PDB file of C-alpha atoms in Angstrom:
ATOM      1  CA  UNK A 547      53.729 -21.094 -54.951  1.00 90.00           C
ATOM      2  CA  UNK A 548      55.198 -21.299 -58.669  1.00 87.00           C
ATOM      3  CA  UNK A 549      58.059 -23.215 -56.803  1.00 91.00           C
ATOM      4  CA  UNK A 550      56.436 -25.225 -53.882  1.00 92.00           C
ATOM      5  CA  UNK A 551      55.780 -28.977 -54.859  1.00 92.00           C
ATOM      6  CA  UNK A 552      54.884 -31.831 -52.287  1.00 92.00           C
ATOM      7  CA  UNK A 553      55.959 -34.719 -54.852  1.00 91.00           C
ATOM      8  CA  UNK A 554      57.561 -34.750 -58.385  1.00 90.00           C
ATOM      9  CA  UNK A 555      54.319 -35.337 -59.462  1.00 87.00           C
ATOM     10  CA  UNK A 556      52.679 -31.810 -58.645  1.00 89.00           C
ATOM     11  CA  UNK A 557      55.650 -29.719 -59.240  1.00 91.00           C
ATOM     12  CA  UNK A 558      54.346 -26.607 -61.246  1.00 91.00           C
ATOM     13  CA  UNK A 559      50.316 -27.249 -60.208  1.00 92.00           C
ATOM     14  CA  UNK A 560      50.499 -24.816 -57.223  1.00 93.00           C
ATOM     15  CA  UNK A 561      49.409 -21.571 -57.140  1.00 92.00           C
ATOM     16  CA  UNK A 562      48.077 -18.900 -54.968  1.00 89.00           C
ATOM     17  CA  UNK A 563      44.592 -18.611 -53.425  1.00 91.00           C
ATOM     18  CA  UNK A 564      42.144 -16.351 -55.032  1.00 90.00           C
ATOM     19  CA  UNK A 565      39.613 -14.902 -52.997  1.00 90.00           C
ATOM     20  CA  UNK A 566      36.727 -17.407 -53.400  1.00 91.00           C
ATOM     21  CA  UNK A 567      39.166 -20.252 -52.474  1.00 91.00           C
ATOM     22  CA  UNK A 568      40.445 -17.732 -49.272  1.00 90.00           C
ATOM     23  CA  UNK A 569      36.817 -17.345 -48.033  1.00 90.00           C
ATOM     24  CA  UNK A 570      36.556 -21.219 -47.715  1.00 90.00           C
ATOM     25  CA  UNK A 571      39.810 -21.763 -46.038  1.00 87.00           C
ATOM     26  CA  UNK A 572      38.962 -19.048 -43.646  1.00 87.00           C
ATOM     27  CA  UNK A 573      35.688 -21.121 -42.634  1.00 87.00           C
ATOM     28  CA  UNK A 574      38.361 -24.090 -41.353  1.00 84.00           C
ATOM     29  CA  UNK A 575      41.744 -22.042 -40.402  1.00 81.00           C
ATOM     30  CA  UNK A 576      42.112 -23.727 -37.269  1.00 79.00           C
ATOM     31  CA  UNK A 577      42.041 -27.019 -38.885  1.00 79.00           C
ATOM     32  CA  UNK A 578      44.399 -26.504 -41.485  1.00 75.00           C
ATOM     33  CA  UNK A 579      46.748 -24.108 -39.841  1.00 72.00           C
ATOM     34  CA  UNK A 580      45.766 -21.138 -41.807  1.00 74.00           C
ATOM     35  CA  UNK A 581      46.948 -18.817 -39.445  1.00 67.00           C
ATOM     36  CA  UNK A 582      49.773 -20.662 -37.040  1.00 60.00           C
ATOM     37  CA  UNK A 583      53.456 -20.193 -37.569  1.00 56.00           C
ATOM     38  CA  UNK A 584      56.229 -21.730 -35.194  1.00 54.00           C
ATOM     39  CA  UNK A 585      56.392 -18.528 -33.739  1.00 54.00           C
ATOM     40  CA  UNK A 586      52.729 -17.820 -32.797  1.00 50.00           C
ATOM     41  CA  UNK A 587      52.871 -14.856 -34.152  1.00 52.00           C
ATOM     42  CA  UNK A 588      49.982 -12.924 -35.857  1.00 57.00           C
ATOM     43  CA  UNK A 589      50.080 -12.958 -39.486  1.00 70.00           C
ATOM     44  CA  UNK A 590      47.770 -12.458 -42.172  1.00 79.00           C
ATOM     45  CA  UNK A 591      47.208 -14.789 -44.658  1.00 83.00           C
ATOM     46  CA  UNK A 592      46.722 -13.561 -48.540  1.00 81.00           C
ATOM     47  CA  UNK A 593      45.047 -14.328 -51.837  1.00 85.00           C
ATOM     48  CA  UNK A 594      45.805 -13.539 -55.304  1.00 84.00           C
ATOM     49  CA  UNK A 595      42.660 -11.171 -56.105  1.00 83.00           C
ATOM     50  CA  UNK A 596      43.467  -8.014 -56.386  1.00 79.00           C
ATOM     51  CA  UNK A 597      41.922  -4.221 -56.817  1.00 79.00           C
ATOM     52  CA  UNK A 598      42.430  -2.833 -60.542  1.00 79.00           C
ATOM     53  CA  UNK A 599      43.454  -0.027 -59.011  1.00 78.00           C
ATOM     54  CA  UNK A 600      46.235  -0.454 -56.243  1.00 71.00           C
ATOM     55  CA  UNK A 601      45.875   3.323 -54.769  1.00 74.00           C
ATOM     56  CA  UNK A 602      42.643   2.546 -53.194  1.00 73.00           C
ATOM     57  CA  UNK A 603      42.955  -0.874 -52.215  1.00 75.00           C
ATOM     58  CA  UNK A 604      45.968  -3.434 -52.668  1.00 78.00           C
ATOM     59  CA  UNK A 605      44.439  -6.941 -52.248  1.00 82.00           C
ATOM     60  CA  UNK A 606      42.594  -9.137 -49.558  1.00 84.00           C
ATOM     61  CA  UNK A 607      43.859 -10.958 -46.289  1.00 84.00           C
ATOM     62  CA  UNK A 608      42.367 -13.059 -44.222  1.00 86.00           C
ATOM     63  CA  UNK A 609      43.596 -11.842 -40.274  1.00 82.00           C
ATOM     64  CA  UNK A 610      41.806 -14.957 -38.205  1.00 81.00           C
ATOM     65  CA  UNK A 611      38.733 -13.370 -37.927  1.00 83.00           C
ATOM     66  CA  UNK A 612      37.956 -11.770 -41.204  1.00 85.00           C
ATOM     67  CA  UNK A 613      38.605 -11.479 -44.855  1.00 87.00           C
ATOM     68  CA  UNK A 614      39.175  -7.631 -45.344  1.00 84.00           C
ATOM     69  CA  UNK A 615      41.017  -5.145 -48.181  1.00 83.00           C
ATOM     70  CA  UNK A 616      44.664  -3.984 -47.642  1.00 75.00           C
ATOM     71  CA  UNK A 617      44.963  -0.063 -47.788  1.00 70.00           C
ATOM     72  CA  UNK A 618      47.974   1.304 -49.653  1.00 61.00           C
ATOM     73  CA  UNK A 619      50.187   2.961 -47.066  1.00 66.00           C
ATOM     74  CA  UNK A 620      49.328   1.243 -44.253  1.00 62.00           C
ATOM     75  CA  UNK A 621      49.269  -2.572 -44.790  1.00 53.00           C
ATOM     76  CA  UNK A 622      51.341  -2.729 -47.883  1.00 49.00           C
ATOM     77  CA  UNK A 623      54.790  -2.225 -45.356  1.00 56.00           C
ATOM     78  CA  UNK A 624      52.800  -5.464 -43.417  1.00 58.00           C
ATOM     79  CA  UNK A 625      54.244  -8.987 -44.483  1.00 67.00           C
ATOM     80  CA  UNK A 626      51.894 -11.493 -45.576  1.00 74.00           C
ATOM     81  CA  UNK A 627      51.819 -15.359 -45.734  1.00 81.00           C
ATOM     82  CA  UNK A 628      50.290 -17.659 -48.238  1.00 83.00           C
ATOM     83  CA  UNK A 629      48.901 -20.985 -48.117  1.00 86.00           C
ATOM     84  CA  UNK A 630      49.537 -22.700 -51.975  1.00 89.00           C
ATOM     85  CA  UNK A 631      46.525 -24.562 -53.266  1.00 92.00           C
ATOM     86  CA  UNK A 632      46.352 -26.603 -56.361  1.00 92.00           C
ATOM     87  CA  UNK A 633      42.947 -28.362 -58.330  1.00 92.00           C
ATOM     88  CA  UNK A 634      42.088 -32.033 -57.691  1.00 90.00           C
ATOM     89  CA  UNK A 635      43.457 -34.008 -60.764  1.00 88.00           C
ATOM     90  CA  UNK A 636      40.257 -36.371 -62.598  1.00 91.00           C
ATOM     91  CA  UNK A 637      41.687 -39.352 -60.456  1.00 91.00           C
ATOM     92  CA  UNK A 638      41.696 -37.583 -56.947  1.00 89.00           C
ATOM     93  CA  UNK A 639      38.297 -36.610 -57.912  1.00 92.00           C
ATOM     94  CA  UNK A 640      36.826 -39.793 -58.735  1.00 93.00           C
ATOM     95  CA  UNK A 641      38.061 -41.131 -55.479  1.00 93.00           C
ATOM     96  CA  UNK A 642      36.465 -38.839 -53.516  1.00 92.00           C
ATOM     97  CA  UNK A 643      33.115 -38.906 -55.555  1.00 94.00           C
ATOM     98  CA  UNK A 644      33.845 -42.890 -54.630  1.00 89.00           C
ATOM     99  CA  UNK A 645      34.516 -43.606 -58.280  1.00 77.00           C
TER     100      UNK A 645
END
């Protein structure tokens, strides 16, 4: 995400998800396209929270139907996607609140 930018103007404000930001994306994945790819394939979508201690659990995912840990061993050989999220600036902000 340290590289993604959808104008001049954001380059460098993206970042990855952390988990409390995941758990509300998960609520609307259909909607934005958490989980679709041009291949329709199954993915799993990640955040940047992660487990102090890696050997009993890597990090989260969210799979399209739940937000669960990744076990070393298993998942960790599993590729992952992530959706880049960055905060509202003061002016986006005020136009929602209708500022």
């Amino acid at each position: 995400c340290a590289d993604y930018y959808e104008t001049t103007a954001d380059r460098n404000q993206w970042r990855v998800p952390n988990l409390s930001e995941l758990t509300v994306m998960s609520t609307v994945a259909d909607e934005i396209g958490l989980l679709r790819n041009q291949n329709n394939t199954e993915r799993a979508t990640l955040c940047s929270t992660r487990f102090s201690n890696a050997g009993v659990r890597i990090g989260f995912r969210y799979n399209g139907s739940m937000i669960s840990a990744w076990s070393p061993g298993v998942e960790n050989k599993s590729t992952g996607y992530v959706r880049c999220v960055r905060d509202a600036t003061a002016e986006e902000i005020a136009e929602v609140r209708g500022n």
